[in-house]
């Protein structure tokens, strides 16, 4: 079945700033529920995810051989006419990444188009009024650098997604007359080179949603997506052999059609073969009726029929131990009962972390953004308040966070005694109030069991709410202590907490950090 265009993307200029505090109560509650179920990163000394990753059968393993699970969100915008992630007209990018982490997401899929490589392309609709100030004057790729670096400091991984050849729209094939295959491959190699040595970027999704006339295993160099993925994957690995290569499905295989990018039926007979072993992760997309109708939604057995549908199109790749499967996109507005049943069934099919650990399907939800026309997002339209119902469906398949990634954090030195540093950032300030975050880093060589951060404001500021820490305040002096779930921090790793306060207008104070 042909799918209608899914994105109703915003190209709005910077909007009026809305205070963040109203939305973060929900985020804090969701995070508390996540921590209670053990999904948040816990003892960093045993946390999996360090270094570059590789595959083994149906699992993804970190550099030390520990299994990991991608459990994240799509944050789109670089592929649109804005040429940058959306929402920066309302929020500081760091505060949004902090919020993703606080909700228990561990990975960001970043869609982009090849337009970001063109000279003169600018990043539009960014609010620089007391936020995003370090992005001013940067190119789209330089903004991407900042997002990757901060995500790595927060312990999130990033998957780069070649979503479109240009910002005008998606393409059925990986090339167009304006953006030939040679440009596609050259730009993929440029990204692989740009982030080489930064293990925050774990891999690249080669092309978003190939669909008819794209085929799998037909042997036609112009339309066989499997062969194109081999050419592009080998090109990427020639630059950085440590990256994962994410290969989406097509629309139709042997006359059987499904979602764009969601049909992996050809993998069993025609697997993707790369020069570097253990680098392929297959990717499927799956959606509900808020995107388009499919025959299985009207089956009298629905939703009990859905596991069989998923097995047929992509689940068998995982179940037969062929390779890992990453559901790179799935989403819904949740407005219809059918969609609610679909999402509940899909979450169960993806395998709850509490039962299966990292031995489950990988995933990134579409989307973080509220401005996806067919699905909405984890955030509501104010770009701050969490849709706790939608986020709640995903709780059972969230997974632990990862140690701070390489290349985005300058590290530190220390002896055997625990040591830490802290960095204070004001993310939003609207005069009557403000939001800030503090990143705590283990700057020594011994694992931290707990930490404490202290600062003194120059004015009359008071904390109004706080998440990921507890605090006491005496006059202008604040002491923040780790929460139960984030006191343990491995050497070189980081954690963070955030808070709202009033009034605004105060400069960032000097902070001190002590650890045990």
Coordinates of C-alpha atoms in Angstrom, one line a residue:
X1 CA 0.0 0.0 0.0
X2 CA 1.3 3.5 -0.9
X3 CA 1.7 5.7 2.1
X4 CA 0.7 9.3 2.2
X5 CA 3.3 11.9 3.0
X6 CA 3.6 11.9 6.7
X7 CA 5.4 15.1 7.7
X8 CA 3.5 18.3 8.1
X9 CA 6.6 20.1 9.0
X10 CA 6.9 23.5 10.5
X11 CA 9.1 26.2 9.0
X12 CA 8.0 28.8 11.5
X13 CA 10.2 31.6 12.7
X14 CA 11.0 31.9 16.4
X15 CA 7.9 31.8 18.5
X16 CA 7.1 33.5 21.8
X17 CA 9.0 32.0 24.7
X18 CA 6.8 30.1 27.1
X19 CA 8.1 29.3 30.6
X20 CA 9.3 25.7 30.9
X21 CA 8.2 25.0 34.5
X22 CA 4.7 24.0 33.7
X23 CA 5.8 21.0 31.5
X24 CA 8.6 19.7 33.7
X25 CA 6.4 18.5 36.5
X26 CA 5.1 15.8 34.1
X27 CA 8.6 15.1 33.0
X28 CA 9.7 14.7 36.6
X29 CA 6.9 12.3 37.4
X30 CA 7.6 10.2 34.3
X31 CA 11.2 10.2 35.2
X32 CA 10.5 9.1 38.7
X33 CA 8.4 6.2 37.4
X34 CA 11.2 5.3 35.0
X35 CA 13.8 5.3 37.8
X36 CA 11.5 3.1 40.0
X37 CA 11.3 0.5 37.3
X38 CA 15.0 0.5 36.8
X39 CA 15.1 1.8 33.3
X40 CA 17.3 4.8 34.0
X41 CA 21.1 4.5 34.0
X42 CA 22.1 3.1 37.3
X43 CA 25.5 2.1 38.6
X44 CA 27.8 3.6 36.0
X45 CA 30.6 1.3 36.9
X46 CA 28.6 -1.5 35.2
X47 CA 26.8 0.5 32.6
X48 CA 27.0 -0.9 29.1
X49 CA 27.5 1.2 26.0
X50 CA 31.1 2.4 26.1
X51 CA 33.0 2.8 22.9
X52 CA 31.9 1.9 19.4
X53 CA 29.4 -0.9 19.0
X54 CA 29.2 -4.1 16.8
X55 CA 26.7 -6.8 16.2
X56 CA 26.5 -10.5 17.2
X57 CA 23.6 -12.4 15.9
X58 CA 20.5 -10.4 16.9
X59 CA 22.1 -8.3 19.5
X60 CA 24.2 -5.1 19.5
X61 CA 27.3 -5.2 21.8
X62 CA 29.5 -2.4 23.1
X63 CA 33.2 -2.3 22.9
X64 CA 33.5 -4.6 25.9
X65 CA 31.0 -7.1 24.6
X66 CA 28.1 -6.0 26.8
X67 CA 24.7 -6.1 25.1
X68 CA 23.0 -2.7 24.7
X69 CA 19.5 -1.6 23.7
X70 CA 18.7 1.5 21.7
X71 CA 15.6 3.1 23.2
X72 CA 15.2 6.6 21.9
X73 CA 13.4 9.3 19.9
X74 CA 13.5 11.0 16.6
X75 CA 14.3 14.7 16.7
X76 CA 13.7 16.0 13.2
X77 CA 14.4 19.3 11.5
X78 CA 17.8 19.2 9.8
X79 CA 16.0 17.6 6.8
X80 CA 13.6 20.5 6.5
X81 CA 13.9 24.0 5.2
X82 CA 15.0 25.1 8.7
X83 CA 18.1 22.9 8.3
X84 CA 18.2 22.4 12.1
X85 CA 16.3 20.5 14.6
X86 CA 12.9 22.0 15.3
X87 CA 11.8 23.6 18.6
X88 CA 14.9 25.8 19.0
X89 CA 12.5 28.7 18.5
X90 CA 11.1 27.8 22.0
X91 CA 13.8 26.0 23.9
X92 CA 17.5 25.7 24.4
X93 CA 18.9 22.6 22.8
X94 CA 20.6 21.5 25.9
X95 CA 17.4 21.7 28.0
X96 CA 15.7 19.4 25.5
X97 CA 18.5 16.8 25.5
X98 CA 18.5 16.9 29.3
X99 CA 14.7 16.3 29.2
X100 CA 15.1 13.4 26.9
X101 CA 17.6 11.8 29.3
X102 CA 15.4 12.6 32.3
X103 CA 12.5 10.7 30.6
X104 CA 14.7 7.6 30.1
X105 CA 15.5 7.9 26.4
X106 CA 19.1 6.9 25.5
X107 CA 19.4 7.6 21.8
X108 CA 18.5 10.4 19.3
X109 CA 17.9 9.7 15.7
X110 CA 18.8 12.9 13.8
X111 CA 17.3 13.1 10.3
X112 CA 19.1 15.4 7.8
X113 CA 19.1 16.2 4.1
X114 CA 22.0 16.6 1.8
X115 CA 21.2 20.3 1.7
X116 CA 23.1 20.7 5.0
X117 CA 26.4 20.2 3.1
X118 CA 25.7 22.9 0.6
X119 CA 27.7 26.2 0.9
X120 CA 25.5 29.0 2.1
X121 CA 22.9 26.9 3.8
X122 CA 21.8 28.5 7.1
X123 CA 20.2 27.2 10.2
X124 CA 16.9 29.0 10.6
X125 CA 14.3 29.7 13.3
X126 CA 16.7 29.6 16.3
X127 CA 15.9 31.8 19.3
X128 CA 19.1 33.3 20.7
X129 CA 17.3 35.3 23.4
X130 CA 18.9 33.8 26.6
X131 CA 19.1 30.4 24.9
X132 CA 21.1 28.7 22.2
X133 CA 23.6 31.4 22.4
X134 CA 26.5 29.1 21.5
X135 CA 24.7 28.3 18.2
X136 CA 24.7 31.8 16.9
X137 CA 26.5 32.2 13.5
X138 CA 27.0 28.4 13.1
X139 CA 26.3 26.4 10.0
X140 CA 23.8 23.5 10.1
X141 CA 26.7 21.0 10.4
X142 CA 28.3 23.0 13.2
X143 CA 25.0 23.0 15.1
X144 CA 24.9 19.3 14.6
X145 CA 28.3 19.1 16.1
X146 CA 27.0 20.9 19.2
X147 CA 24.0 18.6 19.5
X148 CA 26.2 15.5 19.2
X149 CA 28.7 16.8 21.7
X150 CA 26.1 17.7 24.3
X151 CA 24.2 14.4 23.8
X152 CA 27.4 12.5 24.4
X153 CA 28.1 14.4 27.6
X154 CA 24.6 13.4 28.7
X155 CA 25.3 9.8 27.9
X156 CA 23.0 9.6 24.9
X157 CA 24.0 8.1 21.6
X158 CA 23.2 9.5 18.2
X159 CA 22.2 7.9 14.9
X160 CA 22.5 10.1 11.8
X161 CA 19.6 9.5 9.4
X162 CA 20.0 10.5 5.7
X163 CA 16.3 11.3 5.5
X164 CA 16.0 13.2 2.2
X165 CA 18.2 14.1 -0.7
X166 CA 17.1 17.7 -0.3
X167 CA 14.7 19.6 2.0
X168 CA 11.9 19.5 -0.6
X169 CA 10.7 16.0 0.3
X170 CA 11.4 12.3 0.6
X171 CA 12.5 10.3 -2.4
X172 CA 11.6 6.7 -3.4
X173 CA 15.2 5.9 -4.3
X174 CA 18.4 7.0 -2.7
X175 CA 19.2 9.4 -5.5
X176 CA 17.5 11.9 -7.7
X177 CA 18.5 13.8 -10.8
X178 CA 19.6 16.7 -8.6
X179 CA 21.3 14.5 -6.0
X180 CA 23.0 11.6 -7.7
X181 CA 24.3 8.5 -6.0
X182 CA 27.9 9.9 -6.0
X183 CA 26.7 12.9 -3.9
X184 CA 24.8 10.7 -1.5
X185 CA 27.9 8.5 -0.9
X186 CA 30.3 11.5 -0.7
X187 CA 28.1 13.1 1.9
X188 CA 27.8 9.9 3.9
X189 CA 31.6 9.6 3.9
X190 CA 31.9 13.2 5.0
X191 CA 29.8 12.6 8.1
X192 CA 31.7 9.4 8.9
X193 CA 34.9 11.4 8.7
X194 CA 33.5 14.4 10.6
X195 CA 32.5 12.2 13.7
X196 CA 35.3 9.7 13.5
X197 CA 36.6 9.2 17.0
X198 CA 33.4 10.5 18.6
X199 CA 31.6 7.3 19.7
X200 CA 28.5 9.3 20.6
X201 CA 27.7 8.8 16.9
X202 CA 27.2 5.0 16.7
X203 CA 26.1 4.7 13.1
X204 CA 24.3 6.1 10.1
X205 CA 20.9 5.2 8.7
X206 CA 21.8 5.2 5.0
X207 CA 18.5 6.4 3.5
X208 CA 15.0 6.9 4.9
X209 CA 12.1 4.8 3.7
X210 CA 13.1 3.4 0.2
X211 CA 9.8 2.6 -1.6
X212 CA 8.5 1.6 -5.0
X213 CA 10.3 1.3 -7.5
X214 CA 13.0 0.4 -5.0
X215 CA 13.5 -3.4 -4.8
X216 CA 15.4 -5.9 -2.7
X217 CA 17.5 -8.5 -4.4
X218 CA 16.3 -7.8 -8.0
X219 CA 19.8 -7.2 -9.2
X220 CA 19.1 -3.9 -11.0
X221 CA 21.8 -1.5 -10.0
X222 CA 19.4 1.5 -10.5
X223 CA 16.7 0.2 -8.1
X224 CA 18.1 -2.6 -6.0
X225 CA 18.3 -1.0 -2.5
X226 CA 20.2 -3.9 -1.1
X227 CA 23.0 -3.5 -3.5
X228 CA 23.0 0.3 -3.0
X229 CA 23.2 -0.2 0.7
X230 CA 26.3 -2.4 0.2
X231 CA 28.0 0.3 -1.9
X232 CA 27.2 3.0 0.6
X233 CA 27.9 0.9 3.7
X234 CA 31.3 -0.1 2.4
X235 CA 32.1 3.6 1.6
X236 CA 31.2 4.7 5.1
X237 CA 33.2 1.9 6.7
X238 CA 36.2 2.8 4.5
X239 CA 36.3 6.0 6.5
X240 CA 35.3 4.7 9.9
X241 CA 35.1 0.9 10.1
X242 CA 33.7 1.1 13.7
X243 CA 30.3 2.5 12.7
X244 CA 27.1 0.6 12.6
X245 CA 25.3 0.6 9.2
X246 CA 21.6 0.9 9.5
X247 CA 19.7 -0.4 6.5
X248 CA 16.0 0.1 6.2
X249 CA 13.6 -2.1 4.3
X250 CA 11.7 -1.3 1.1
X251 CA 8.0 -1.1 0.3
X252 CA 7.4 -4.2 -1.8
X253 CA 9.1 -7.6 -1.9
X254 CA 7.8 -10.4 -4.2
X255 CA 4.6 -8.5 -4.8
X256 CA 3.9 -8.1 -1.1
X257 CA 3.7 -4.5 0.0
X258 CA 3.8 -2.8 3.4
X259 CA 5.0 0.5 4.9
X260 CA 7.6 2.5 3.2
X261 CA 11.0 1.2 4.6
X262 CA 9.1 -1.4 6.6
X263 CA 9.5 -4.5 4.4
X264 CA 12.5 -6.6 5.2
X265 CA 11.2 -9.8 3.7
X266 CA 14.1 -10.1 1.3
X267 CA 16.8 -10.1 4.0
X268 CA 16.7 -13.9 4.5
X269 CA 17.5 -14.7 0.9
X270 CA 19.5 -11.5 0.1
X271 CA 21.4 -10.2 3.2
X272 CA 23.4 -7.0 3.1
X273 CA 27.1 -8.0 2.7
X274 CA 29.7 -5.5 3.9
X275 CA 33.5 -5.6 3.8
X276 CA 33.6 -5.2 7.6
X277 CA 31.8 -7.9 9.5
X278 CA 29.2 -7.4 12.3
X279 CA 28.2 -3.9 11.3
X280 CA 24.7 -4.3 9.8
X281 CA 21.5 -3.5 11.7
X282 CA 18.3 -3.8 9.7
X283 CA 15.7 -1.2 10.2
X284 CA 11.9 -1.2 9.9
X285 CA 9.2 1.5 10.1
X286 CA 5.8 0.8 11.4
X287 CA 2.8 3.0 11.9
X288 CA -0.9 3.1 12.9
X289 CA -4.0 4.4 11.3
X290 CA -3.2 8.1 12.0
X291 CA -0.6 7.7 9.2
X292 CA -2.6 5.4 6.8
X293 CA -4.9 2.4 6.8
X294 CA -3.6 -1.0 6.2
X295 CA -5.5 -4.3 5.7
X296 CA -4.4 -5.7 9.0
X297 CA -6.1 -3.0 11.0
X298 CA -9.5 -4.3 9.8
X299 CA -8.8 -8.0 10.4
X300 CA -11.4 -9.4 12.8
X301 CA -8.6 -10.8 14.8
X302 CA -6.9 -7.4 15.4
X303 CA -4.8 -6.8 17.5
X304 CA -4.0 -10.5 18.0
X305 CA -3.0 -10.7 14.3
X306 CA -0.3 -8.1 14.6
X307 CA 2.6 -10.3 15.9
X308 CA 2.2 -12.4 12.8
X309 CA 2.2 -9.3 10.6
X310 CA 5.4 -8.1 12.2
X311 CA 7.0 -11.5 12.1
X312 CA 6.4 -11.6 8.3
X313 CA 7.7 -8.2 7.4
X314 CA 10.7 -7.7 9.8
X315 CA 10.5 -9.6 13.1
X316 CA 11.8 -12.9 11.7
X317 CA 15.2 -11.3 11.1
X318 CA 15.5 -10.9 14.9
X319 CA 13.8 -14.1 15.8
X320 CA 15.9 -16.2 13.5
X321 CA 19.1 -14.6 15.0
X322 CA 20.1 -13.2 11.6
X323 CA 20.8 -9.6 12.8
X324 CA 19.6 -6.9 15.1
X325 CA 16.4 -5.2 14.1
X326 CA 15.8 -1.5 14.9
X327 CA 12.4 0.0 14.6
X328 CA 13.7 3.4 13.6
X329 CA 10.2 5.0 13.4
X330 CA 6.9 4.1 14.9
X331 CA 4.2 6.5 16.1
X332 CA 0.6 7.6 16.4
X333 CA -1.6 10.4 17.6
X334 CA -3.2 7.8 19.9
X335 CA -6.6 9.4 19.1
X336 CA -8.3 6.2 17.9
X337 CA -9.0 3.0 19.9
X338 CA -7.4 1.0 17.0
X339 CA -4.2 3.1 17.4
X340 CA -4.1 2.6 21.1
X341 CA -4.4 -1.2 20.7
X342 CA -1.8 -1.1 18.0
X343 CA 0.8 0.7 20.2
X344 CA 0.1 -1.5 23.2
X345 CA 0.6 -4.7 21.0
X346 CA 3.8 -3.3 19.4
X347 CA 5.4 -2.4 22.7
X348 CA 4.7 -5.9 24.0
X349 CA 6.2 -7.4 20.7
X350 CA 9.3 -5.3 21.1
X351 CA 10.0 -7.2 24.4
X352 CA 10.0 -5.4 27.8
X353 CA 13.4 -4.6 29.2
X354 CA 12.5 -5.9 32.7
X355 CA 12.0 -9.4 31.2
X356 CA 14.5 -9.5 28.3
X357 CA 17.2 -7.0 29.2
X358 CA 19.0 -5.9 26.0
X359 CA 17.8 -9.0 24.1
X360 CA 15.0 -7.1 22.4
X361 CA 14.2 -5.0 19.4
X362 CA 16.0 -1.7 19.1
X363 CA 13.8 1.4 18.7
X364 CA 13.4 5.2 18.3
X365 CA 9.9 6.6 18.6
X366 CA 8.6 9.1 16.0
X367 CA 8.8 11.7 17.3
X368 CA 10.1 14.0 20.0
X369 CA 8.7 16.9 18.0
X370 CA 5.0 17.8 18.4
X371 CA 4.9 19.2 14.9
X372 CA 4.7 15.9 13.1
X373 CA 1.4 16.2 11.3
X374 CA 0.4 12.5 11.4
X375 CA 1.7 11.5 14.8
X376 CA 2.4 14.4 17.1
X377 CA 5.2 13.9 19.5
X378 CA 6.4 13.1 23.0
X379 CA 6.2 16.8 23.6
X380 CA 3.0 18.7 23.4
X381 CA 2.5 21.8 21.2
X382 CA 4.2 24.1 23.7
X383 CA 7.5 22.2 23.1
X384 CA 7.8 21.7 26.8
X385 CA 5.0 19.7 28.3
X386 CA 5.3 15.9 28.1
X387 CA 2.5 13.8 26.7
X388 CA 2.6 11.4 29.6
X389 CA 0.1 9.0 28.1
X390 CA 2.2 8.5 25.0
X391 CA 5.4 8.4 26.9
X392 CA 3.8 6.0 29.4
X393 CA 3.2 3.4 26.7
X394 CA 7.0 3.3 26.1
X395 CA 8.0 2.9 29.8
X396 CA 8.4 -0.9 29.7
X397 CA 10.8 -0.9 26.7
X398 CA 13.0 2.0 27.8
X399 CA 16.5 1.0 28.7
X400 CA 19.6 2.2 30.7
X401 CA 21.6 5.2 29.5
X402 CA 25.2 5.0 28.5
X403 CA 28.5 6.4 29.7
X404 CA 29.5 9.8 28.3
X405 CA 30.6 9.4 24.7
X406 CA 34.0 10.3 23.3
X407 CA 34.9 13.5 21.5
X408 CA 32.3 15.7 23.1
X409 CA 33.8 16.0 26.6
X410 CA 37.4 17.0 27.4
X411 CA 37.8 14.6 30.2
X412 CA 39.6 15.2 33.5
X413 CA 42.3 13.9 35.7
X414 CA 42.4 12.7 39.2
X415 CA 44.0 10.3 41.6
X416 CA 42.4 7.4 43.5
X417 CA 40.1 9.7 45.5
X418 CA 36.7 10.5 44.0
X419 CA 36.6 13.8 42.2
X420 CA 34.0 15.7 40.2
X421 CA 33.4 19.0 38.4
X422 CA 30.1 20.7 37.7
X423 CA 29.0 23.1 34.9
X424 CA 25.9 25.3 35.4
X425 CA 23.9 26.4 32.3
X426 CA 20.8 28.6 32.2
X427 CA 18.6 27.1 29.5
X428 CA 15.6 29.6 29.6
X429 CA 15.1 32.9 31.3
X430 CA 11.8 34.8 30.9
X431 CA 12.4 37.5 33.6
X432 CA 10.0 36.3 36.2
X433 CA 11.6 32.9 36.3
X434 CA 14.2 30.6 34.7
X435 CA 15.3 27.1 34.1
X436 CA 18.9 25.8 34.5
X437 CA 20.8 22.5 34.4
X438 CA 24.0 21.3 36.0
X439 CA 26.2 18.7 34.5
X440 CA 28.2 16.7 37.0
X441 CA 31.3 14.9 35.7
X442 CA 33.5 12.3 37.3
X443 CA 36.9 14.0 36.8
X444 CA 38.9 11.4 38.7
X445 CA 39.9 7.8 38.1
X446 CA 37.7 6.2 40.9
X447 CA 33.9 5.6 40.4
X448 CA 31.7 8.0 42.3
X449 CA 29.1 6.7 44.8
X450 CA 27.5 10.1 45.4
X451 CA 28.1 13.8 44.7
X452 CA 27.1 17.2 46.0
X453 CA 27.0 20.5 44.1
X454 CA 27.0 23.9 45.9
X455 CA 26.6 27.5 44.6
X456 CA 25.6 30.9 45.9
X457 CA 23.4 33.2 43.8
X458 CA 24.2 36.9 43.7
X459 CA 20.5 37.8 44.0
X460 CA 17.2 36.7 45.5
X461 CA 16.8 33.6 43.3
X462 CA 15.0 30.6 44.9
X463 CA 14.5 27.1 43.5
X464 CA 10.8 26.4 42.6
X465 CA 11.2 22.8 41.4
X466 CA 14.0 20.3 40.8
X467 CA 14.5 17.0 39.0
X468 CA 17.2 14.3 39.3
X469 CA 18.5 15.8 42.6
X470 CA 17.4 16.9 46.0
X471 CA 18.4 20.2 47.5
X472 CA 18.5 22.5 50.5
X473 CA 18.7 26.3 50.3
X474 CA 19.9 28.7 53.0
X475 CA 19.6 32.3 51.9
X476 CA 21.3 32.5 48.6
X477 CA 23.4 29.3 49.0
X478 CA 22.0 26.1 47.4
X479 CA 23.3 22.5 48.0
X480 CA 22.1 19.9 45.6
X481 CA 22.7 16.2 46.2
X482 CA 22.3 13.3 43.8
X483 CA 19.1 11.3 43.5
X484 CA 19.1 7.6 44.3
X485 CA 19.5 6.7 40.6
X486 CA 22.3 8.9 39.5
X487 CA 24.8 9.1 42.3
X488 CA 27.0 6.4 40.8
X489 CA 29.2 7.8 38.0
X490 CA 32.0 6.1 36.3
X491 CA 35.4 7.8 35.6
X492 CA 35.0 10.2 32.7
X493 CA 31.2 9.8 32.7
X494 CA 28.6 12.5 33.4
X495 CA 25.1 12.9 34.8
X496 CA 22.9 15.9 35.2
X497 CA 20.1 17.5 37.1
X498 CA 17.8 20.5 36.3
X499 CA 15.7 22.9 38.2
X500 CA 13.4 25.9 37.8
X501 CA 13.8 29.1 39.8
X502 CA 12.6 32.6 40.3
X503 CA 13.1 35.4 39.7
X504 CA 15.1 35.4 36.5
X505 CA 17.9 37.7 35.3
X506 CA 20.7 36.2 37.4
X507 CA 24.0 35.3 35.9
X508 CA 25.3 31.7 36.2
X509 CA 27.1 31.4 39.6
X510 CA 30.3 29.6 40.3
X511 CA 29.6 26.0 41.4
X512 CA 31.7 23.5 43.3
X513 CA 31.4 19.8 43.3
X514 CA 32.4 17.2 46.0
X515 CA 32.1 13.5 45.7
X516 CA 32.5 10.3 47.7

